Short mmCIF file of C-alpha atoms and ligand atoms in Angstrom, two decimals:
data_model
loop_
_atom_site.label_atom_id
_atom_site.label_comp_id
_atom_site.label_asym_id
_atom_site.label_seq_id
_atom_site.Cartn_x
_atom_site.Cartn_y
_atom_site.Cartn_z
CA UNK N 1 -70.68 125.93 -53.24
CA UNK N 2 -68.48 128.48 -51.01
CA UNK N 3 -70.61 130.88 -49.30
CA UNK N 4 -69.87 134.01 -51.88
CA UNK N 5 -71.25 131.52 -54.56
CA UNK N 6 -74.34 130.50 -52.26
CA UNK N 7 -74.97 133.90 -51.59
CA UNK N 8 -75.60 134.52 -55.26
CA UNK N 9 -77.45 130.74 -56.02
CA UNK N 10 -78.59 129.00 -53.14
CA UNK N 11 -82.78 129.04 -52.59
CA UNK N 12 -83.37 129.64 -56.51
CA UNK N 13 -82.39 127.91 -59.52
CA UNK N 14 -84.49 129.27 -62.91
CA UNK N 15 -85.33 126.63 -64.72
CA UNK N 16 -84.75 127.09 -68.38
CA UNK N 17 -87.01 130.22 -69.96
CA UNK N 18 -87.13 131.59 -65.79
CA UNK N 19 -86.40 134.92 -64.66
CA UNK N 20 -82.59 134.94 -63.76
CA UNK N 21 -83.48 137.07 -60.49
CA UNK N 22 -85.44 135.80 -58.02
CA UNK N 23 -89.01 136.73 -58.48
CA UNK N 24 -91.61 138.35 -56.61
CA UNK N 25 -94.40 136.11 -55.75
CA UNK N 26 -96.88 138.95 -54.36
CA UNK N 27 -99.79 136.70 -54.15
CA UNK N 28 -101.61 135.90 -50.75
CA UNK N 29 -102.70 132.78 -51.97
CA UNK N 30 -101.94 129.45 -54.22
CA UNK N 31 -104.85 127.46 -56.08
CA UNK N 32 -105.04 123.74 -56.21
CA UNK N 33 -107.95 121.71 -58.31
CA UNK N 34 -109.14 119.40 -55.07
CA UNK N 35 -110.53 120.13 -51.58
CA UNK N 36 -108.75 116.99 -51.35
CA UNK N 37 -105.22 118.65 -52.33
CA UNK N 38 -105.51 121.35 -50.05
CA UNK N 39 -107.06 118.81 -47.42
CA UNK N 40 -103.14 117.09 -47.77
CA UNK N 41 -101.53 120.95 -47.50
CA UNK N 42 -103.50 121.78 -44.32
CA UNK N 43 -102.68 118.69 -42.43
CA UNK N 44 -99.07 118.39 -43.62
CA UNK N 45 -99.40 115.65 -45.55
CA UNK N 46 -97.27 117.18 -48.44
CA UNK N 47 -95.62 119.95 -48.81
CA UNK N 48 -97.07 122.83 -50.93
CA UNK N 49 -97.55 126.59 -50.86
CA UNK N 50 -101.21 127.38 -49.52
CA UNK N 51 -101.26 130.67 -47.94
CA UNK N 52 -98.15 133.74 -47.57
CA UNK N 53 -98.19 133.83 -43.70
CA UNK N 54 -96.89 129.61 -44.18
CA UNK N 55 -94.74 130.08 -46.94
CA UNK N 56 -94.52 131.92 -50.14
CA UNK N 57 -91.70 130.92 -52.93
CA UNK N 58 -89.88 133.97 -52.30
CA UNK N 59 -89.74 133.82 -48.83
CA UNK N 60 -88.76 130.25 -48.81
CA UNK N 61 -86.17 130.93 -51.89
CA UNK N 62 -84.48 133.29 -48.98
CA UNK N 63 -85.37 131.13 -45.99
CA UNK N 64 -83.54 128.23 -48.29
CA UNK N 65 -80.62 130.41 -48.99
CA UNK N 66 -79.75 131.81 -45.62
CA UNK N 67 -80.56 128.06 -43.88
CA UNK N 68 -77.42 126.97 -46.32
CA UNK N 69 -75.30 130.13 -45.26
CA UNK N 70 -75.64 129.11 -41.77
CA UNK N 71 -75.22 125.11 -42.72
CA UNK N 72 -79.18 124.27 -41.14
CA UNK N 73 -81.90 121.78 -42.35
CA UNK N 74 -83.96 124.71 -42.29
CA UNK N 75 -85.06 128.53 -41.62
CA UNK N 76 -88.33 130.61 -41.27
CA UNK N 77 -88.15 134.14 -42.17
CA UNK N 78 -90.03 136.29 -39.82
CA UNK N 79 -91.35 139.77 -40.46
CA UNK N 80 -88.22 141.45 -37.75
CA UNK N 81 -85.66 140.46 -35.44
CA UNK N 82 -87.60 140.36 -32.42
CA UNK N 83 -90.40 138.15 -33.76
CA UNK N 84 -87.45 135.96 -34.60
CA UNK N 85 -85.87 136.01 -30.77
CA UNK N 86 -89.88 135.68 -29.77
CA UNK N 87 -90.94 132.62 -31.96
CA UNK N 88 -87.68 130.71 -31.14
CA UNK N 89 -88.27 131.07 -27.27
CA UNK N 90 -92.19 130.54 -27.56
CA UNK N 91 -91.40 127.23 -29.68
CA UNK N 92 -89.63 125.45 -26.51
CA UNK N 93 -91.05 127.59 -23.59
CA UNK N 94 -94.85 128.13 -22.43
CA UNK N 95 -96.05 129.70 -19.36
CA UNK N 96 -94.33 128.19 -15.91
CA UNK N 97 -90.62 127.70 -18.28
CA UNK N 98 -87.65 129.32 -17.66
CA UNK N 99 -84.92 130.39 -19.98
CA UNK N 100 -81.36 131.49 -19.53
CA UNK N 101 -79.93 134.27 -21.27
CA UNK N 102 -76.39 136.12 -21.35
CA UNK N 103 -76.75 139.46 -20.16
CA UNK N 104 -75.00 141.08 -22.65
CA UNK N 105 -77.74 141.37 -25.29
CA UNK N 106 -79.69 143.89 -27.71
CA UNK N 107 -81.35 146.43 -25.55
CA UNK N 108 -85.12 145.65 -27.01
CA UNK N 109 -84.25 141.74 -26.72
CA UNK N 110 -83.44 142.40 -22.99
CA UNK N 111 -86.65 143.65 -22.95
CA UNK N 112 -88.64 141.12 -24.30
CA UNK N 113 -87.30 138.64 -22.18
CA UNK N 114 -87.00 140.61 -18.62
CA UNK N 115 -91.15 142.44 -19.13
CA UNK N 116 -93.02 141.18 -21.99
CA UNK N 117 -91.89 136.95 -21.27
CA UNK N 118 -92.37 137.32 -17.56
CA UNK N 119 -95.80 138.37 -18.62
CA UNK N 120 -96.00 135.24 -20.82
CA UNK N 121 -95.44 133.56 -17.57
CA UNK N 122 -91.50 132.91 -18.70
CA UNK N 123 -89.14 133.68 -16.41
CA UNK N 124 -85.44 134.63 -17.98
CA UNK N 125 -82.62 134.27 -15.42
CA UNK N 126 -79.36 136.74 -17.21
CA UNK N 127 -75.91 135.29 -16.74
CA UNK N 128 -72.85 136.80 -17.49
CA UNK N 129 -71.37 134.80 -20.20
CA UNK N 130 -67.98 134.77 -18.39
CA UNK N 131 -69.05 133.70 -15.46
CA UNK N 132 -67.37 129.96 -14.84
CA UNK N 133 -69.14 127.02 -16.00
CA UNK N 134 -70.51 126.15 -12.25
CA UNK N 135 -72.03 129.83 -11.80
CA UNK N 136 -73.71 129.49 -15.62
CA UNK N 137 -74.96 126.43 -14.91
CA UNK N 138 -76.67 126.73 -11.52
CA UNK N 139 -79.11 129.00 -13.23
CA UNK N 140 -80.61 126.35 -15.08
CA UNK N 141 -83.95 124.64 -13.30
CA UNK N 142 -85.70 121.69 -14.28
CA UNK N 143 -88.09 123.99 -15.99
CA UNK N 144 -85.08 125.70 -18.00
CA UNK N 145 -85.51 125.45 -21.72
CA UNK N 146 -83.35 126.88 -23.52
CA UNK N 147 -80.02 129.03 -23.04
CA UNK N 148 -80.05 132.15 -25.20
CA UNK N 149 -77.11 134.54 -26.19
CA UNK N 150 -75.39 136.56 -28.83
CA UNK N 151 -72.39 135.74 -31.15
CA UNK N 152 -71.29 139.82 -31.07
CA UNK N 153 -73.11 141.31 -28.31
CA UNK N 154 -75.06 144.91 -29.25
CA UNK N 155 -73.33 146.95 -28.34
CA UNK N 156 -70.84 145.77 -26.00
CA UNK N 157 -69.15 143.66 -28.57
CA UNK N 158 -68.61 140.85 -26.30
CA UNK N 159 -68.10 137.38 -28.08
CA UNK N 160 -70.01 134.50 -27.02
CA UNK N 161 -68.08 131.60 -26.10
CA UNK N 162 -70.57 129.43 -28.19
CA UNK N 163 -68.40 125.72 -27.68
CA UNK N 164 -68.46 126.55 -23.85
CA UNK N 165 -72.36 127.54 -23.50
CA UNK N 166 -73.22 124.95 -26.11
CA UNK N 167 -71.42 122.21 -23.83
CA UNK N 168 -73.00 123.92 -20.69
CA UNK N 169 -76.60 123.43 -22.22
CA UNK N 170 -76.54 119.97 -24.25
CA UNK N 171 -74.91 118.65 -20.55
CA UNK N 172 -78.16 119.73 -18.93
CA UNK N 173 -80.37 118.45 -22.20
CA UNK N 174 -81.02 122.23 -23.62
CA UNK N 175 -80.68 123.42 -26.66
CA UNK N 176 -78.04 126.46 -27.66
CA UNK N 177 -80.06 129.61 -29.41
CA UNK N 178 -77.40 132.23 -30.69
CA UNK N 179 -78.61 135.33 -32.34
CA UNK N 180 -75.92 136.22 -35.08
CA UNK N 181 -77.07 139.17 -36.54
CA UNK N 182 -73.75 141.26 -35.75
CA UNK N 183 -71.71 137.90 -37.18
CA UNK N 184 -73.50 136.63 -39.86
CA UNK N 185 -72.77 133.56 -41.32
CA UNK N 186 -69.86 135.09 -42.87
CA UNK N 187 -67.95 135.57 -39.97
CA UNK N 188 -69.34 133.11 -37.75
CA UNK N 189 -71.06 129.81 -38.34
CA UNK N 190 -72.56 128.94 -34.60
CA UNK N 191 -73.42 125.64 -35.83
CA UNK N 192 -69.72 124.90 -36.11
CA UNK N 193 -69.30 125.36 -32.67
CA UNK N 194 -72.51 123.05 -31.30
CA UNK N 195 -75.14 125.75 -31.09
CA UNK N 196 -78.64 124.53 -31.89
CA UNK N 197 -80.59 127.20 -33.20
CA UNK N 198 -79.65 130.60 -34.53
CA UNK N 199 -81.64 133.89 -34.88
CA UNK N 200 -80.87 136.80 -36.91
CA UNK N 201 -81.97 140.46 -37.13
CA UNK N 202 -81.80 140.15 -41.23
CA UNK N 203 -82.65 144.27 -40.70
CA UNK N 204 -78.93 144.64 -40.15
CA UNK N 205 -76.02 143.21 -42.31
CA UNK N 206 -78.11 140.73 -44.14
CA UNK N 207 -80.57 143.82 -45.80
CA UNK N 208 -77.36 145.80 -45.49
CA UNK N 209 -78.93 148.91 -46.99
CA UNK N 210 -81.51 150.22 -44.23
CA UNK N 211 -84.17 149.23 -46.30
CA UNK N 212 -86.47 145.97 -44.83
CA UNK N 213 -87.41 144.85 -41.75
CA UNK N 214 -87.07 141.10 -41.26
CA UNK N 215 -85.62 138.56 -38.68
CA UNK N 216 -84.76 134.61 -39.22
CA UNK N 217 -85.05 131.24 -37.35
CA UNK N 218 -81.91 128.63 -38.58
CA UNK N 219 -82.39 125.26 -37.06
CA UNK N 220 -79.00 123.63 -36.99
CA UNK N 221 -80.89 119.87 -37.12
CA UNK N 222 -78.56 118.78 -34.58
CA UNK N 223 -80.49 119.01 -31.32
CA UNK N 224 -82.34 116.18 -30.39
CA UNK N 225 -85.88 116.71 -28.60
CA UNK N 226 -87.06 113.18 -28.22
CA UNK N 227 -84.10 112.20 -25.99
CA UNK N 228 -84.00 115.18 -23.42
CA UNK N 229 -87.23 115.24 -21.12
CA UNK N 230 -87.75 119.00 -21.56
CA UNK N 231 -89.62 118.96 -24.63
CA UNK N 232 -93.18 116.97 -24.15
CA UNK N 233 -94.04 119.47 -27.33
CA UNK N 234 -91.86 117.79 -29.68
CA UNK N 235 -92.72 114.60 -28.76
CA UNK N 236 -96.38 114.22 -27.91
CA UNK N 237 -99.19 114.65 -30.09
CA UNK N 238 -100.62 118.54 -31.45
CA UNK N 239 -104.17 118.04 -31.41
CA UNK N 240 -104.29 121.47 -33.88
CA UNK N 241 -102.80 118.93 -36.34
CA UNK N 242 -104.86 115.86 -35.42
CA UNK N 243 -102.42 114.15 -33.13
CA UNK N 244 -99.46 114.84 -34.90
CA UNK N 245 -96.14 114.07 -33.68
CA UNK N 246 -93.13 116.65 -34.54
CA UNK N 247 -90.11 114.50 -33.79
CA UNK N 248 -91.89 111.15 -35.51
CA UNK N 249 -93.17 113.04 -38.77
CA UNK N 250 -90.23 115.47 -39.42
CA UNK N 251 -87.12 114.04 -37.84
CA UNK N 252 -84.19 116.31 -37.87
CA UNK N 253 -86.39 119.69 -39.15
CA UNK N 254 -88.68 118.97 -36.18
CA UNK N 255 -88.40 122.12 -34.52
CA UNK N 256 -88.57 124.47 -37.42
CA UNK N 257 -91.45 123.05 -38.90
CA UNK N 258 -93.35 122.95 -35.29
CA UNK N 259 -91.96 126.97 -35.53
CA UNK N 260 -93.32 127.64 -39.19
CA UNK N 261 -97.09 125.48 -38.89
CA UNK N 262 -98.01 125.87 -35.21
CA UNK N 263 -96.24 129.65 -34.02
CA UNK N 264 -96.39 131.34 -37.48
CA UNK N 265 -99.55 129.60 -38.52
CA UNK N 266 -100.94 131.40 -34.68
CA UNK N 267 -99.24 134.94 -34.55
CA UNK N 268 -98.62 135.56 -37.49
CA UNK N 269 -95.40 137.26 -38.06
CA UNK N 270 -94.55 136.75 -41.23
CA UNK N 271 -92.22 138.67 -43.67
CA UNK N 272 -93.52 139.71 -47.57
CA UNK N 273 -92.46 138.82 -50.57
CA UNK N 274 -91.41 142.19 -51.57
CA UNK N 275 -89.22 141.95 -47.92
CA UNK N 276 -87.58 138.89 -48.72
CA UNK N 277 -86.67 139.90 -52.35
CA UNK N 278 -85.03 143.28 -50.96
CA UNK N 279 -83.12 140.69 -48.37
CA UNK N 280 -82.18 138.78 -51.32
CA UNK N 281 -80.59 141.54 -52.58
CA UNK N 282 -78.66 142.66 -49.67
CA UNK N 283 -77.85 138.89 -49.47
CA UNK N 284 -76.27 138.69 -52.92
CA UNK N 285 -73.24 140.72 -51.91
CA UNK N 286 -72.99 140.22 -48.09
CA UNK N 287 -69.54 138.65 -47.89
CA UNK N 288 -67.97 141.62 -49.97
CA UNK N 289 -70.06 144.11 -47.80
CA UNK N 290 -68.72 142.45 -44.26
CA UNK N 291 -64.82 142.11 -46.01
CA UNK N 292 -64.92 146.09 -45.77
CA UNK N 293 -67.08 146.38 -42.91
CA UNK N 294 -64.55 144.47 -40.93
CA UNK N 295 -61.32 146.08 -43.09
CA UNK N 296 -62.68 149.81 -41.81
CA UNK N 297 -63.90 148.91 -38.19
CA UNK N 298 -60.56 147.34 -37.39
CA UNK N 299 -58.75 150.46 -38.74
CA UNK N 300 -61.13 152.91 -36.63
CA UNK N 301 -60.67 151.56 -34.00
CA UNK N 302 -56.96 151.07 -33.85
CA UNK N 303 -57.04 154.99 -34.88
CA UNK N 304 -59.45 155.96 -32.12
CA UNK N 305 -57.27 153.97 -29.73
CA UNK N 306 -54.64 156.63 -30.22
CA UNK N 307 -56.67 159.55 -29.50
CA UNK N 308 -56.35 161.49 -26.20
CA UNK N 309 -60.29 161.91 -26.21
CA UNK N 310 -61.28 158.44 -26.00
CA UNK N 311 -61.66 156.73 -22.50
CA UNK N 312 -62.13 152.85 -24.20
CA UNK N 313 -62.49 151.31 -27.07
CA UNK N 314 -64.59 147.91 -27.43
CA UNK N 315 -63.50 146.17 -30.18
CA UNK N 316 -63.00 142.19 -30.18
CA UNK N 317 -60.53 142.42 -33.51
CA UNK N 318 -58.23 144.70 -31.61
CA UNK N 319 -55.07 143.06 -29.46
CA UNK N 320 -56.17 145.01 -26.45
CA UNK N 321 -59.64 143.80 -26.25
CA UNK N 322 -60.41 141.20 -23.34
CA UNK N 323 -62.14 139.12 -26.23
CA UNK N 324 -59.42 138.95 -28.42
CA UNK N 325 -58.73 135.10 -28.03
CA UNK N 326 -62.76 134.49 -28.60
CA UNK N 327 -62.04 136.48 -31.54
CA UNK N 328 -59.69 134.84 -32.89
CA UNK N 329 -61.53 131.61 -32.34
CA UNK N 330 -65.13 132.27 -32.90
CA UNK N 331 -64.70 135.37 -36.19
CA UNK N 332 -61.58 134.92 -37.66
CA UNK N 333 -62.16 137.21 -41.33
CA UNK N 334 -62.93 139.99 -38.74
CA UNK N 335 -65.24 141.36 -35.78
CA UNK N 336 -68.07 143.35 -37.97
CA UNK N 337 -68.63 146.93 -38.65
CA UNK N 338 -69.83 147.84 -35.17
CA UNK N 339 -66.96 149.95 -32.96
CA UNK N 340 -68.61 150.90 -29.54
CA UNK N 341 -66.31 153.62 -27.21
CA UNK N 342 -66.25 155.84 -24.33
CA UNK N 343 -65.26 160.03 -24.38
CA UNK N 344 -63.46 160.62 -21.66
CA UNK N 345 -65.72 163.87 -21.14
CA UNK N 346 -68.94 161.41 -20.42
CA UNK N 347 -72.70 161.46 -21.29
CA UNK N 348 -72.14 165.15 -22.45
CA UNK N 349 -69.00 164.64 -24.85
CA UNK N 350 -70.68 161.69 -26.31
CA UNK N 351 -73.92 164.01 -27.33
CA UNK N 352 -71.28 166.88 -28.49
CA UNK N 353 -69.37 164.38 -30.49
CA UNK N 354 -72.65 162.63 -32.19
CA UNK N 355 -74.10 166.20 -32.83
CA UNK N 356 -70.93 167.41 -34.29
CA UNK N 357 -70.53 164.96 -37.04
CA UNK N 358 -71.15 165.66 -40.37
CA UNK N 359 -71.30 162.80 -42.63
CA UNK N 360 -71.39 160.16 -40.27
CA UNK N 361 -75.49 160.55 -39.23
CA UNK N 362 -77.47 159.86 -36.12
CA UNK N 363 -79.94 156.92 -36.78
CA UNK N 364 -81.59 154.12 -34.74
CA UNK N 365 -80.27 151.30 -36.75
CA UNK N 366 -76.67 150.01 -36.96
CA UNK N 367 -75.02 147.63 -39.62
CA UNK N 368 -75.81 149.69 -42.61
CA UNK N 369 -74.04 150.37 -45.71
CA UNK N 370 -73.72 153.69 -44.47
CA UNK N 371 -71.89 154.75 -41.10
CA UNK N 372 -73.95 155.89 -38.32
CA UNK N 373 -74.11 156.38 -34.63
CA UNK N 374 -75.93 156.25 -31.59
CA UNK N 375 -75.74 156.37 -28.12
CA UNK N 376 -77.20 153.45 -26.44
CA UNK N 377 -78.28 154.89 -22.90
CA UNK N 378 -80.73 157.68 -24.55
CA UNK N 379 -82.26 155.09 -27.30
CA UNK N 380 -82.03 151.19 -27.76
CA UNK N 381 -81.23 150.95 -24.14
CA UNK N 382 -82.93 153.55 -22.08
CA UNK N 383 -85.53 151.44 -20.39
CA UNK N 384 -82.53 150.03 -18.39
CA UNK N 385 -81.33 150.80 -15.34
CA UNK N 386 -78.09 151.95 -14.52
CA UNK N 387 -77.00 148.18 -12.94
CA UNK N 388 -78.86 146.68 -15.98
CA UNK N 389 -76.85 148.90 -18.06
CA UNK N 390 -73.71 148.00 -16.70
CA UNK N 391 -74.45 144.13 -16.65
CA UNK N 392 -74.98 144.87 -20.67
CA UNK N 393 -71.63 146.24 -20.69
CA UNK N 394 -72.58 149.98 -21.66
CA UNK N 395 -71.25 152.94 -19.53
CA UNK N 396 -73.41 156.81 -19.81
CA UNK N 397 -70.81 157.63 -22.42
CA UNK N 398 -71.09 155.08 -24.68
CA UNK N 399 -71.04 155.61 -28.18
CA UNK N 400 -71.74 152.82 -30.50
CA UNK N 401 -70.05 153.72 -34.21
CA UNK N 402 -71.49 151.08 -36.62
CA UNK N 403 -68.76 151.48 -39.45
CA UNK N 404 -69.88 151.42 -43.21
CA UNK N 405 -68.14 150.95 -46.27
CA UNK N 406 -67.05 154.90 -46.87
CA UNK N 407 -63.55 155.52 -47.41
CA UNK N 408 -61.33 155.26 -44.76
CA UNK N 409 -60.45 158.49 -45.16
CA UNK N 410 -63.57 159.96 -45.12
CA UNK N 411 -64.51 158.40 -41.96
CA UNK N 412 -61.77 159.19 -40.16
CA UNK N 413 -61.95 162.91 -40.97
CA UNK N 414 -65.38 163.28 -40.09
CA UNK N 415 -64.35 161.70 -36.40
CA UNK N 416 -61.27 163.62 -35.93
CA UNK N 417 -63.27 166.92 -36.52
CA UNK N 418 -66.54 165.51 -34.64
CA UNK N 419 -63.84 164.76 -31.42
CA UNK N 420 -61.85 168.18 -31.83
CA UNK N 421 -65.35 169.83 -31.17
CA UNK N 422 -66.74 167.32 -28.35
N1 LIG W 1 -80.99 141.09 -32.27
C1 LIG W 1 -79.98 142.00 -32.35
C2 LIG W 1 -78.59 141.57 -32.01
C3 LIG W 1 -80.24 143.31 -32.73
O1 LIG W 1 -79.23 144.19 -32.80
C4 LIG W 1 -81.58 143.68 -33.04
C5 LIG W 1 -81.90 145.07 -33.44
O2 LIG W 1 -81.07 145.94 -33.39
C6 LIG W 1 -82.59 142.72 -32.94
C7 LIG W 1 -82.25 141.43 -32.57
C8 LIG W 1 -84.01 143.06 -33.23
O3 LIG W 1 -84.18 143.11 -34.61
P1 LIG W 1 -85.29 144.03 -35.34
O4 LIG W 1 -84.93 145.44 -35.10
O5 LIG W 1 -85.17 143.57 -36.76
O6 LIG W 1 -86.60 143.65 -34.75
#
C-alpha cells in the first residue's frame, strides 16, 4: 500500500464480524490458562500481550502502523516525545558514553541531553550539522554511541543532511538517530537516506489536533550491532532475561525489542490505549493534513518575505533559504507547517506582534491543526543562553508561526493586521 492507504489500514485488519475502527483495548492486563504460558511471555519465549506498559493491541496496532509509514521492522510508542529521544539514547548509552548531537535541536531535547544525560553520566558533544565532515567527525570518541539530530530542526528549520551524517556515523560503526517529528514520514523517510533509528514527537503532526501526548521509537532494521564493537549490550548476555542475547534471539528487530522489554519494561513510559487510539485518528488523515500544512506555510512565507517588517524569514521550501538544496533533496512534497522569522523591531515587536493577533493564538505547542505562535527565547528555549541560543539558530526576535490548515486568507489577514500594530 501507498502511505495515504497505510495510513488508513496498516496495524489493524478486522477480521470478519470486528469493529471497522480500531478498538480500545483499556485493559491493564491479558489472562492466559498456564503459569506455564505466561512463564513463555515473561521470558520472551513467544510473543503475547501480558501487561499495558509491554504492549497492548492498540498501542501495537499504532506502533505497527507508524513502523510501516516510516518503512522499519519495528516501533515502540512511548507516552511523549522526550521519553522517546530518552529511551533511544539510554538503549545504546550508559553512564561513561558519549553521544553526538546537532546543535540545532528542540529546546527541551537540548536539555535533556546538555543537564539531565550529563547527570546520567552521558556526555553529549553538539556539532553544527554544517560543519565539514572532518570537524563532525572529530567529535566522536571511542566511547561515542550514537549521533543524534533532527530532519526539520525546531525552530530553526534547518534540514539535516541525513546521507552525509548517516555516512559520517556508520564510517565510525554508530548508528544514525533522526527525530522526524517536524517531517513525518510523509515528507521525509530517514530510512531512505541510511539513518538507523528515528524518533518522533507523535504530540505534533502525527495527533495533529492538540489533543495526546505521545512520542515513538522506529528502528530502521538496518544497523548492525554485532559487527561494530560499541555495543557489548546487544551482543552479550541480559542476565534480567536469563542470559539472553539481543542480536542472536531477534536479529534485525534487536534493538527495538531490547528498547520495548528491558527500558520500557524498567521506566516505564508507556503511552495508553485511549492515547494511541486518538493518534490513530490523527494518523488516518496525516498526508492530507501535511499537503495543506505545507501548501499554506510555503505561501506565508513567500508573503511575509515581502513585508517591510520582517528582518528574516526561515523557511527551507523558499528559494532564498540556505537549505533550499537539502530541501529539495531530503522533503520534496514540502517543508511542514512551521514558518520561524525575525521583526525587524526585536524582542519587543515580536511580543507586540504575538499579542496583537487575533485568530492566530499563543500556545506552547506547534504542528496543530490550528495556527499558533510562540516565541522561542521566553518559552521552549529560555533555559539557554544567549551563545546556546544562537548555536540553535534562534535570534531574541524570533517568532516561530506553526501554520495550520485555515484559509489562506484568513491567515494572512490576521498577520498583516498583527504586523501593522507591532
Ligand atoms: N522533538 C521535537 C522536534 C519536538 O518539537 C518536541 C516538542 O516540541 C519533542 C521532541 C518533545 O516532544 P513532547 O513534547 O511530546 O515530549
Amino acid at each position: 500500500m501507498k502511505q495515504e492507504s497505510q495510513c488508513l489500514y496498516a496495524g489493524y485488519t478486522p477480521a470478519n464480524g470486528q469493529a471497522r475502527v480500531l478498538p480500545i483495548t483499556q485493559s491493564t492486563t491479558f489472562t492466559y490458562a498456564s503459569t506455564a504460558e505466561v512463564s513463555k511471555l515473561f521470558d520472551l519465549e513467544v510473543e503475547g500481550f501480558f501487561y499495558t506498559r509491554l504492549g497492548n493491541p492498540t498501542v501495537d496496532a499504532v506502533e505497527r502502523k507508524i513502523a510501516a509509514l516510516e518503512g522499519g521492522v519495528g516501533a515502540l510508542c512511548t507516552s511523549s516525545g522526550q521519553a522517546a529521544n530518552l529511551l533511544a539514547i539510554l538503549n545504546v548509552a550508559a553512564c561513561g558514553d558519549h553521544v553526538v548531537s546537532t546543535s540545532s535541536i528542540y529546546g527541551g531535547t537540548f536539555n535533556l541531553f546538555a543537564v539531565t544525560l550529563r547527570r546520567m553520566g552521558i556526555e553529549v558533544t553538539f556539532v553544527d550539522q554544517h560543519a565539514d565532515d572532518a570537524t563532525i567527525a572529530a567529535a566522536i570518541r571511542p566511547e561515542t554511541r550514537a549521533i543524534f539530530g533532527e530532519t526539520l530542526a525546531n525552530p530553526s528549520m534547518d534540514v539535516l543532511d541525513i546521507e552525509r551524517l548517516a555516512r559520517i556515523a556508520h564510517a565510525h560503526g554508530l548508528p544514525l538517530v533522526v527525530d522526524n517529528t517536524f517531517a513525518t514520514p510523509v515528507l521525509c523517510r530517514p530510512f531512505d537516506f541510511g539513518a538507523d533509528i528515528v524518533t518522533h514527537s507523535t504530540t505534533k503532526y502525527m495527533d495533529g489536533h492538540a489533543v495526546q501526548m505521545g512520542g515513538v521509537i522506529v528502528d530502521s532494521g538496518n544497523f548492525d550491532w554485532a559487527a561494530s564493537p560499541r555495543f557489548a549490550e546487544f551482543v552479550q548476555p541480559d542476565a534480567s532475561y536469563h542470559g539472553l542475547i539481543y542480536t542472536q534471539a531477534f536479529g534485525k528487530a534487536a534493538y527495538i525489542v531490547k528498547a520495548r522489554v528491558q527500558l520500557m519494561r524498567d521506566l516505564g513510559c508507556c503511552q495508553t490505549p485511549q492515547g494511541a487510539f486518538y493518534i490513530n485518528l490523527g494518523l488516518e488523515t496525516l498526508p492530507l493534513r501535511m499537503r495543506k500544512h505545507c501548501e499554506n506555510a510555503l505561501a506565508v512565507a513567500r508573503w511575509l518575505e515581502g513585508r517591510p517588517e520582517v528582518e528574516s524569514v526561515l523557511y527551507p521550501g523558499l528559494e532564498s533559504s540556505p537549505c533550499h538544496a537539502l530541501a529539495c533533496k531530503y522533503l520534496p512534497q514540502g517543508s511542514s507547517g512551521v514558518v520561524s522569522f525575525s521583526l525587524r523591531g526585536g524582542r519587543d515587536a515580536g511580543a507586540r506582534f504575538i499579542d496583537s493577533l487575533n485568530m492566530i493564538s499563543l500556545q506552547v505547542h506547534v504542528a496543530d491543526i490550528r495556527s499558533c505562535v510562540l516565541h522561542p527565547a521566553s518559552s521552549t528555549h529560555r533555559q539557554l543562553s544567549d551563545e546556546q541560543l544562537v548555536a540553535a539558530g534562534i535570534t531574541p526576535g524570533m517568532v516561530r508561526l506553526s501554520v495550520g490548515v485555515e484559509n489562506l486568507e484568513d491567515i494572512l489577514t490576521d498577520l498583516a493586521q498583527a504586523l501593522d500594530r507591532a
